[in-house]
PDB file of C-alpha atoms in Angstrom:
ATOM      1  CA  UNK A 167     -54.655 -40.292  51.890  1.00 85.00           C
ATOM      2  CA  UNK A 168     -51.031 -39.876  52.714  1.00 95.00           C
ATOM      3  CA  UNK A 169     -48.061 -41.337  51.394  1.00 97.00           C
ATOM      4  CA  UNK A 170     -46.155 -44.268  52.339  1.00 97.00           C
ATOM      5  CA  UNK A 171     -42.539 -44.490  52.496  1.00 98.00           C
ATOM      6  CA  UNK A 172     -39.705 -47.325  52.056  1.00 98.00           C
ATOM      7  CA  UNK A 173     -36.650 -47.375  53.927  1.00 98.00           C
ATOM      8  CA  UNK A 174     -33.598 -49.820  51.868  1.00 97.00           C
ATOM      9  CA  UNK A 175     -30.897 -49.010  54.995  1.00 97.00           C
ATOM     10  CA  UNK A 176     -27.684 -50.087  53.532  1.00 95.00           C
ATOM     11  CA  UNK A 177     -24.367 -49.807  56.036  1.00 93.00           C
ATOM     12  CA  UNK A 178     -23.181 -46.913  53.875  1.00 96.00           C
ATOM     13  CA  UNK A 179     -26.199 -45.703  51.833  1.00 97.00           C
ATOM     14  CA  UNK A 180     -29.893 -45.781  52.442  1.00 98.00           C
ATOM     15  CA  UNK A 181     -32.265 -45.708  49.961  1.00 98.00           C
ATOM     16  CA  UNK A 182     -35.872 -44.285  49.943  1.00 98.00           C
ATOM     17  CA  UNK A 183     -39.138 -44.479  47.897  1.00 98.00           C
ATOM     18  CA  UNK A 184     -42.377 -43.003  48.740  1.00 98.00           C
ATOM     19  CA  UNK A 185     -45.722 -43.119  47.114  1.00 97.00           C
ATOM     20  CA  UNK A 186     -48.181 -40.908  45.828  1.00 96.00           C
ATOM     21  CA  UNK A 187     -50.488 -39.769  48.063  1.00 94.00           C
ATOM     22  CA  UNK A 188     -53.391 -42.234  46.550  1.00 94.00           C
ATOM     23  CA  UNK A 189     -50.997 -44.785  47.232  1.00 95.00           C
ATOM     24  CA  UNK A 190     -50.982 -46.416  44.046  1.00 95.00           C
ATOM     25  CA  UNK A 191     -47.457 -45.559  42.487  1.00 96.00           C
ATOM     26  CA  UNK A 192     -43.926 -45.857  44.225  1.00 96.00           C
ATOM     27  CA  UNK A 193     -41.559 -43.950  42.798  1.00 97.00           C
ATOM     28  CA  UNK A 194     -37.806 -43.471  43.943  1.00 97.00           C
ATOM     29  CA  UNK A 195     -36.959 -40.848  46.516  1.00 96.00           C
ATOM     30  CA  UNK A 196     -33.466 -40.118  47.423  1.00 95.00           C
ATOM     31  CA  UNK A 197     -30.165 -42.207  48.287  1.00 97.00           C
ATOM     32  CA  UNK A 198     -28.886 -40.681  51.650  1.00 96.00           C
ATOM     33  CA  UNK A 199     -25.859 -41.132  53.153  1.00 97.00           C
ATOM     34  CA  UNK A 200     -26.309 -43.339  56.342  1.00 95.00           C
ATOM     35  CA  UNK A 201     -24.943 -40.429  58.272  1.00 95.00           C
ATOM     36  CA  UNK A 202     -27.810 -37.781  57.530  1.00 97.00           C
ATOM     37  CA  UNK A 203     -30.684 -40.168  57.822  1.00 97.00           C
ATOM     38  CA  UNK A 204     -32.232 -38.833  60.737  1.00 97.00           C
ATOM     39  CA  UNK A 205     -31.751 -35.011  59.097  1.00 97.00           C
ATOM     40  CA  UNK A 206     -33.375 -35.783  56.142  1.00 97.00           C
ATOM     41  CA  UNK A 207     -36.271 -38.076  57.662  1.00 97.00           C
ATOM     42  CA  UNK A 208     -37.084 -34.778  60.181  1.00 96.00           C
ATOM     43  CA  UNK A 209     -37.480 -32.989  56.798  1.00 97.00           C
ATOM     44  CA  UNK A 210     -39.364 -35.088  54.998  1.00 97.00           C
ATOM     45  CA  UNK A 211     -41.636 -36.029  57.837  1.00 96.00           C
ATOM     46  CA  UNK A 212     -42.416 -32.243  58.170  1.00 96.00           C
ATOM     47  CA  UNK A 213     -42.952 -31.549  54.373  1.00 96.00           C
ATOM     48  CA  UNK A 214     -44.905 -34.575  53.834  1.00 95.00           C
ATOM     49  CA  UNK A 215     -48.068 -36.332  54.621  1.00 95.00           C
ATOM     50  CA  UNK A 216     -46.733 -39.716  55.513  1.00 96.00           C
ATOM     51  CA  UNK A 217     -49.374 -42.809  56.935  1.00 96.00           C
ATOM     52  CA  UNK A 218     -46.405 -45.922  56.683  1.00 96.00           C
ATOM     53  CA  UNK A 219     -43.220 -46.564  57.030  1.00 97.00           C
ATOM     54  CA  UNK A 220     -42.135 -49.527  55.453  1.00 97.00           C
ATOM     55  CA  UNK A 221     -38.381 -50.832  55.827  1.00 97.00           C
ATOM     56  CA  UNK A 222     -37.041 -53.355  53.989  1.00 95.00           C
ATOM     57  CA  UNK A 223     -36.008 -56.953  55.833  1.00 93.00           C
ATOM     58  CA  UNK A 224     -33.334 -58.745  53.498  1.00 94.00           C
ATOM     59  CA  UNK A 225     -32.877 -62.865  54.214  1.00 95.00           C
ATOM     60  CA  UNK A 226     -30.756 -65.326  52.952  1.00 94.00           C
ATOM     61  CA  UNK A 227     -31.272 -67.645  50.398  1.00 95.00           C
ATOM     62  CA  UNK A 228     -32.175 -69.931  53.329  1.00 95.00           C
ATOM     63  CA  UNK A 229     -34.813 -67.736  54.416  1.00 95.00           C
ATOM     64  CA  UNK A 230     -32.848 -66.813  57.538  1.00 94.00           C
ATOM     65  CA  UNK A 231     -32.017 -63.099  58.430  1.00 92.00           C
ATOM     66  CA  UNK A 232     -29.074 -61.846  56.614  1.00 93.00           C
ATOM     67  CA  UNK A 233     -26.002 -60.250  58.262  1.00 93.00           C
ATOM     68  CA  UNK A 234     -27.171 -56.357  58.160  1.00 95.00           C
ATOM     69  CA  UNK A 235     -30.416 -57.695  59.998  1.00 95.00           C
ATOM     70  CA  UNK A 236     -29.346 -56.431  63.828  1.00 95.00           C
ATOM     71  CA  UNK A 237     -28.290 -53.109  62.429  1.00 96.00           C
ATOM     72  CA  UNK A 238     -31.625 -52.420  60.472  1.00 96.00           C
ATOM     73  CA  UNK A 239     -33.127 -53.617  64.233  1.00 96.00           C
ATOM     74  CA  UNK A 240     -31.400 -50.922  66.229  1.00 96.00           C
ATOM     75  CA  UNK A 241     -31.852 -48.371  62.866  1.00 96.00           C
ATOM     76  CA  UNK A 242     -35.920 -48.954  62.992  1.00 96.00           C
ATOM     77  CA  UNK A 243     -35.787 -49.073  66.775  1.00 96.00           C
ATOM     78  CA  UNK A 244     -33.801 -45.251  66.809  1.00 95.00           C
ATOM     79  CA  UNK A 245     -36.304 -44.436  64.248  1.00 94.00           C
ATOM     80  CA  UNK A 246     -39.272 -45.174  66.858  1.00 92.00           C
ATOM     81  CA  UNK A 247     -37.598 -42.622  69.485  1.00 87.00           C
TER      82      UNK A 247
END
């Protein structure tokens, strides 16, 4: 099996998990500055066995999207390209 990995983007920070490659523990990765994302995912993507990315969707306390929403959008849909 390979690992999975979570994406928390933040506006300044992101951070990142990932689990062992049985997939049964998470464990914290890194906190990377928004800036070097990309950098460090190319590395990690070419270290690492990785079968999921999972990135994290933050609502209000209505249960409607919360502000940072459109900006994780266009981050995951970079991160497709």
């Amino acid at each position: 099996m390979a690992r999975i990995l979570a994406i928390d983007y933040g506006e300044k920070r992101i951070g990142l998990a990932h689990t062992d490659e049985s997939q049964i523990i998470a464990s914290p990765l890194e906190t990377i500055d928004r800036k070097e994302i990309f950098h460090y995912l190319h590395d990690y993507l070419n270290k690492e066995d990785v079968d999921a990315i999972v990135i994290g969707d933050p609502k209000t306390l209505n249960n409607k999207p919360a502000e940072i929403s459109k900006k994780i959008k266009l981050f995951i849909d970079k991160l497709k390209k």
